[in-house]
C-alpha positions as CSV (number, residue, x, y, z in Angstrom):
1,M,0.0,0.0,0.0
2,T,1.1,3.5,-0.7
3,E,0.8,5.6,2.4
4,P,-1.5,8.6,2.2
5,D,-0.1,11.4,0.1
6,A,1.5,14.2,2.0
7,P,4.8,15.9,1.4
8,H,7.6,15.3,3.8
9,S,7.9,18.0,6.5
10,S,10.8,20.4,6.2
11,R,11.7,19.9,9.8
12,R,11.9,16.4,11.2
13,R,10.1,15.8,14.5
14,R,9.8,12.7,16.5
15,P,6.4,11.4,15.5
16,G,5.1,10.9,18.9
17,R,5.8,14.5,20.0
18,P,3.1,17.0,19.1
19,A,4.1,20.5,18.3
20,D,3.0,23.0,20.9
21,D,2.6,26.0,18.5
22,G,-0.6,27.5,19.9
23,S,-2.6,26.6,16.8
24,A,-5.0,24.7,19.0
25,G,-5.2,24.5,22.8
26,H,-4.2,21.4,24.7
27,G,-6.4,20.5,27.6
28,P,-5.1,19.2,31.0
29,V,-4.1,15.6,31.6
30,G,-7.2,15.2,33.7
31,G,-6.1,12.6,36.2
32,G,-3.3,10.5,34.6
33,R,-3.7,7.0,33.3
34,A,-7.2,5.7,33.4
35,G,-7.9,2.4,35.0
36,G,-5.7,2.8,38.1
37,G,-8.7,3.4,40.4
38,G,-11.7,5.3,39.2
39,R,-12.5,6.8,35.9
40,S,-10.2,9.4,34.5
41,R,-12.2,12.3,33.0
42,G,-11.0,15.2,31.0
43,K,-12.5,18.7,31.4
44,H,-13.3,18.8,27.6
45,R,-11.1,21.8,27.0
46,G,-9.0,22.6,24.0
47,G,-9.2,24.3,20.7
48,A,-10.8,23.6,17.4
49,D,-10.9,24.7,13.8
50,E,-14.3,26.2,13.0
51,R,-14.9,23.3,10.6
52,F,-15.2,20.9,13.6
53,T,-18.0,22.7,15.4
54,A,-20.4,19.7,15.2
55,T,-17.6,17.3,16.5
56,T,-16.9,19.6,19.4
57,E,-20.6,19.7,20.3
58,A,-21.1,16.0,19.9
59,L,-18.0,15.1,22.0
60,G,-19.0,17.7,24.5
61,T,-22.4,16.2,25.0
62,I,-21.1,12.7,25.8
63,A,-18.5,14.3,28.1
64,Q,-21.3,16.1,30.0
65,D,-22.8,12.6,30.4
66,G,-19.6,11.6,32.3
67,A,-17.5,10.2,29.5
68,G,-13.7,10.7,29.4
69,V,-13.0,12.2,26.0
70,S,-9.8,12.9,24.2
71,A,-9.5,14.0,20.5
72,S,-6.9,15.2,18.1
73,I,-6.9,16.1,14.4
74,I,-3.9,17.4,12.6
75,D,-3.1,18.3,9.0
76,T,-0.8,15.6,7.7
77,S,1.3,17.9,5.5
78,T,1.8,20.9,7.8
79,G,1.3,19.3,11.2
80,R,-1.2,22.1,12.1
81,A,-3.6,21.2,14.8
82,L,-7.2,21.3,13.6
83,L,-8.8,20.0,16.8
84,A,-7.4,19.4,20.2
85,I,-9.7,18.3,23.1
86,D,-7.9,17.0,26.1
87,D,-5.4,15.4,23.8
88,R,-2.9,14.7,26.6
89,L,-5.5,12.7,28.6
90,V,-4.3,9.1,28.9
91,Q,-7.1,6.5,28.7
92,P,-7.4,2.7,28.0
93,V,-7.7,2.0,24.3
94,S,-8.0,-1.8,24.3
95,G,-6.4,-3.3,21.1
96,L,-5.4,0.0,19.5
97,G,-2.0,-0.3,21.1
98,R,-1.2,-3.1,18.6
99,V,0.1,-0.3,16.4
100,L,3.1,-0.1,18.6
101,L,3.6,-3.8,18.5
102,L,3.5,-3.8,14.7
103,I,6.1,-1.0,14.5
104,E,8.5,-3.1,16.6
105,V,7.8,-6.3,14.5
106,A,8.4,-4.3,11.3
107,A,11.6,-2.8,12.6
108,Q,12.9,-6.3,13.7
109,L,12.0,-7.7,10.3
110,E,13.9,-4.9,8.6
111,D,17.1,-5.2,10.7
112,G,17.2,-9.0,10.5
113,R,16.4,-9.9,14.1
114,L,13.1,-11.4,12.8
115,H,12.7,-13.4,9.6
116,G,10.0,-15.3,8.0
117,D,10.0,-17.7,11.0
118,R,7.0,-19.8,11.7
119,L,5.6,-19.3,15.2
120,Q,3.7,-22.1,16.9
121,R,0.3,-21.5,18.3
122,M,0.9,-22.0,22.1
123,A,-1.6,-22.5,24.9
124,R,-0.1,-19.5,26.7
125,D,-1.1,-17.2,23.8
126,T,-4.7,-18.2,23.6
127,A,-7.5,-15.8,24.3
128,T,-11.1,-15.7,23.1
129,G,-11.0,-12.2,21.9
130,A,-11.0,-10.8,18.3
131,G,-9.4,-12.5,15.4
132,L,-9.3,-15.5,13.1
133,W,-6.3,-17.7,14.1
134,Q,-8.3,-19.4,16.8
135,F,-10.7,-20.7,14.2
136,L,-8.1,-21.8,11.6
137,Q,-6.6,-25.3,11.3
138,E,-3.1,-24.1,10.7
139,P,-1.1,-24.4,14.0
140,T,1.9,-22.3,12.8
141,M,2.3,-19.1,10.8
142,Q,5.1,-16.9,9.6
143,V,5.7,-13.7,11.4
144,P,4.5,-11.4,8.5
145,D,1.3,-13.4,8.3
146,L,0.7,-13.0,12.0
147,A,1.3,-9.3,11.7
148,T,-1.3,-9.3,8.8
149,L,-3.9,-10.9,11.1
150,V,-3.1,-8.4,13.9
151,G,-3.5,-5.5,11.5
152,A,-6.6,-6.7,9.9
153,T,-8.6,-8.1,12.9
154,A,-6.7,-7.3,16.1
155,D,-6.2,-11.1,16.3
156,A,-5.7,-11.9,20.0
157,W,-3.7,-15.1,19.5
158,A,-1.5,-13.5,16.8
159,T,-1.0,-10.5,19.0
160,N,0.1,-12.6,22.0
161,A,2.4,-14.8,19.8
162,L,4.2,-11.8,18.4
163,L,4.4,-10.1,21.7
164,T,6.0,-13.2,23.2
165,T,8.5,-13.3,20.4
166,V,9.6,-9.6,20.3
167,G,9.1,-8.9,24.0
168,I,7.1,-6.2,25.6
169,D,10.2,-4.4,26.8
170,A,11.3,-4.0,23.2
171,V,7.9,-2.5,22.2
172,R,8.2,0.0,25.1
173,A,11.7,0.9,24.2
174,R,10.8,1.5,20.6
175,A,7.9,3.7,21.6
176,E,10.1,5.8,23.8
177,S,12.7,6.1,21.0
178,L,9.9,7.6,18.8
179,G,9.0,10.1,21.5
180,V,5.8,8.3,22.5
181,E,5.6,8.9,26.3
182,R,1.9,8.7,27.2
183,S,0.9,5.8,25.0
184,A,1.9,2.2,25.6
185,L,1.2,-1.4,25.0
186,I,1.1,-2.6,28.6
187,D,-0.1,-6.2,28.6
188,R,-1.0,-9.2,26.5
189,V,-4.6,-10.0,25.5
190,R,-6.3,-11.9,28.3
191,D,-9.8,-13.4,28.8
192,R,-9.9,-12.2,32.4
193,R,-7.9,-9.6,34.2
194,G,-7.2,-10.3,37.8
195,P,-6.0,-7.8,40.5
196,D,-2.3,-8.5,39.6
197,D,-2.9,-7.9,35.8
198,A,-2.7,-4.6,34.0
199,P,-6.2,-3.0,33.7
200,D,-6.2,-3.1,29.9
201,V,-4.0,-4.1,26.9
202,S,-2.9,-0.6,26.1
203,V,-3.4,3.1,27.0
204,A,-2.9,6.2,24.9
205,A,-3.3,9.9,24.6
206,S,-5.0,11.0,21.3
207,G,-2.4,13.8,20.7
208,E,0.4,11.2,20.5
209,L,-1.7,8.8,18.4
210,S,-2.5,11.4,15.7
211,W,1.2,12.4,15.5
212,L,2.3,8.8,15.4
213,F,0.0,8.2,12.4
214,R,1.4,11.4,10.8
215,G,4.9,9.9,11.2
216,L,3.7,6.7,9.5
217,A,2.1,8.6,6.7
218,L,5.3,10.6,6.1
219,G,7.6,7.6,6.4
220,E,9.2,8.9,9.5
221,V,8.5,6.1,12.0
222,V,11.9,4.4,12.1
223,D,12.3,4.8,8.3
224,Q,10.2,4.7,5.1
225,T,10.4,0.9,4.8
226,V,9.2,0.3,8.3
227,S,6.4,2.9,8.0
228,N,5.1,1.5,4.8
229,R,5.1,-2.1,6.1
230,V,3.1,-1.0,9.2
231,L,0.7,1.0,7.0
232,G,0.3,-2.0,4.8
233,W,-0.8,-4.2,7.7
234,L,-3.1,-1.6,9.2
235,S,-4.7,-0.8,5.8
236,L,-6.4,-4.2,6.1
237,A,-8.2,-3.3,9.3
238,A,-11.8,-4.3,8.8
239,D,-13.5,-2.4,11.6
240,L,-15.0,0.8,10.1
241,S,-17.7,1.0,12.8
242,L,-16.6,4.3,14.4
243,V,-15.1,7.4,12.9
244,A,-14.3,5.8,9.5
245,G,-17.9,4.6,9.3
246,S,-18.7,8.0,7.9
247,F,-16.2,7.7,5.0
248,G,-18.5,5.4,2.8
249,L,-15.8,2.9,2.1
250,D,-16.0,-0.9,1.7
251,P,-15.0,-2.3,5.1
252,L,-13.5,-5.4,3.6
253,A,-11.6,-3.7,0.7
254,H,-10.5,-0.2,1.1
255,R,-6.8,-0.1,0.4
256,A,-7.1,1.5,-3.0
257,L,-8.3,5.0,-3.8
258,D,-12.1,5.1,-3.8
259,H,-13.7,8.3,-4.9
260,G,-10.4,10.1,-4.2
261,L,-10.2,8.7,-0.7
262,Q,-7.6,6.5,0.9
263,S,-8.0,5.5,4.6
264,V,-6.1,3.7,7.3
265,A,-8.2,3.4,10.4
266,V,-7.4,1.4,13.5
267,T,-9.9,0.9,16.4
268,G,-9.8,-0.3,19.9
269,S,-13.0,-1.5,21.5
270,G,-14.0,-3.0,24.9
271,P,-16.5,-2.6,27.6
272,G,-16.9,1.2,28.1
273,I,-14.0,1.9,25.6
274,R,-14.2,3.2,22.0
275,A,-11.1,4.5,20.4
276,E,-9.8,5.1,16.8
277,A,-6.7,6.5,15.2
278,G,-6.0,6.9,11.5
279,V,-5.2,8.9,8.5
280,L,-7.6,10.0,5.7
281,R,-6.3,11.3,2.4
282,G,-8.8,13.1,0.1
283,P,-8.8,15.2,-3.0
284,A,-8.1,18.4,-1.1
285,S,-5.9,17.4,1.8
286,S,-4.9,14.7,4.2
287,V,-5.5,14.6,8.0
288,C,-4.4,12.3,10.8
289,Y,-6.8,11.9,13.7
290,A,-7.3,10.1,17.0
291,V,-10.1,9.9,19.5
292,T,-10.6,8.0,22.7
293,V,-13.8,7.7,24.8
294,R,-14.2,6.0,28.1
295,F,-17.8,5.8,29.3
296,E,-20.2,3.9,31.5
297,D,-21.3,1.1,29.2
298,D,-24.5,0.4,31.2
299,S,-27.0,0.8,28.4
300,L,-27.2,0.4,24.7
301,Q,-28.5,4.0,24.4
302,R,-25.3,5.3,26.0
303,R,-23.1,3.2,23.8
304,L,-24.9,4.3,20.7
305,A,-24.5,8.0,21.7
306,V,-20.7,7.5,21.8
307,V,-20.8,5.8,18.3
308,D,-22.9,8.6,17.0
309,A,-20.5,11.2,18.3
310,L,-17.6,9.5,16.6
311,R,-19.5,9.2,13.4
312,T,-20.1,13.0,13.6
313,M,-16.4,13.4,13.9
314,G,-15.9,11.2,10.8
315,T,-18.3,13.3,8.8
316,E,-16.4,16.5,9.4
317,V,-13.0,14.8,8.8
318,L,-14.4,13.7,5.4
319,E,-15.6,17.2,4.6
320,V,-12.2,18.7,5.4
321,V,-10.3,16.4,3.1
322,H,-12.8,17.2,0.3
323,A,-13.1,20.9,0.9
324,P,-10.6,23.5,-0.4
325,A,-7.9,24.2,2.1
326,E,-8.3,27.4,4.2
327,R,-5.9,30.2,3.2
């Protein structure tokens, strides 16, 4: 897959480190990492381009209902912040942290530490979460094929097998080297989480996620080869139920340009968690975005309100990449 079109920035910046240029306000952290005892809620403060009025109102509504909301949208080419709502707020994002795992896998394939080795499906890696490997007859798979399953379906068994192979310390070290300080893959996929386990698979701040995707789109995450490999895996992601659900794309085949659009969208979902990060290229521009919402998942109505708010964000993201750029 060719990554979303955007010229390389004239000044290199570590992709996980947002620019603090005043183009949009950054809200307070709002209580640190969620999940460590009580819900972490932002104060829904920040700045927004006037083209994201409906997004701000929709996210504000669910925040008033008690949800923890963090959102970031940036222009891929310039890095200008178009929306920043509590974008430093760290919240659980479920399987969305697999992006960091895939970056390390791609880097180790590139430098030769990993090859096309076949990994055995092990009892320690089993979990009844998302994915296909648990339903397949093949007991072994090559590393690139497992990464494909992780990118496409957030495959729980493939995630755990790759994490066992590369090591969670290597994933964390890679993230730190990229300037990613508030987002992390903190545990393997588990069926049940006990008191001694991490509260979730991963946590993230939306500001870091949007900048990480900008780095991938510009070929700046490790290098061009690694960035393209990771984007290729993630371009297969089949979950277009949230923000990207407003783009009108085929959820099972959206790698190629479609009505001038090319999208890479990665989600993380769990009880009371909806998160997405990605990049959307359109005829007029390209934007990178991330949004995380943590909410009381005690009714279908409340869950659907979160989904509707994220779809609203998707509609305005789509309008921006089709509209003439502001001068």
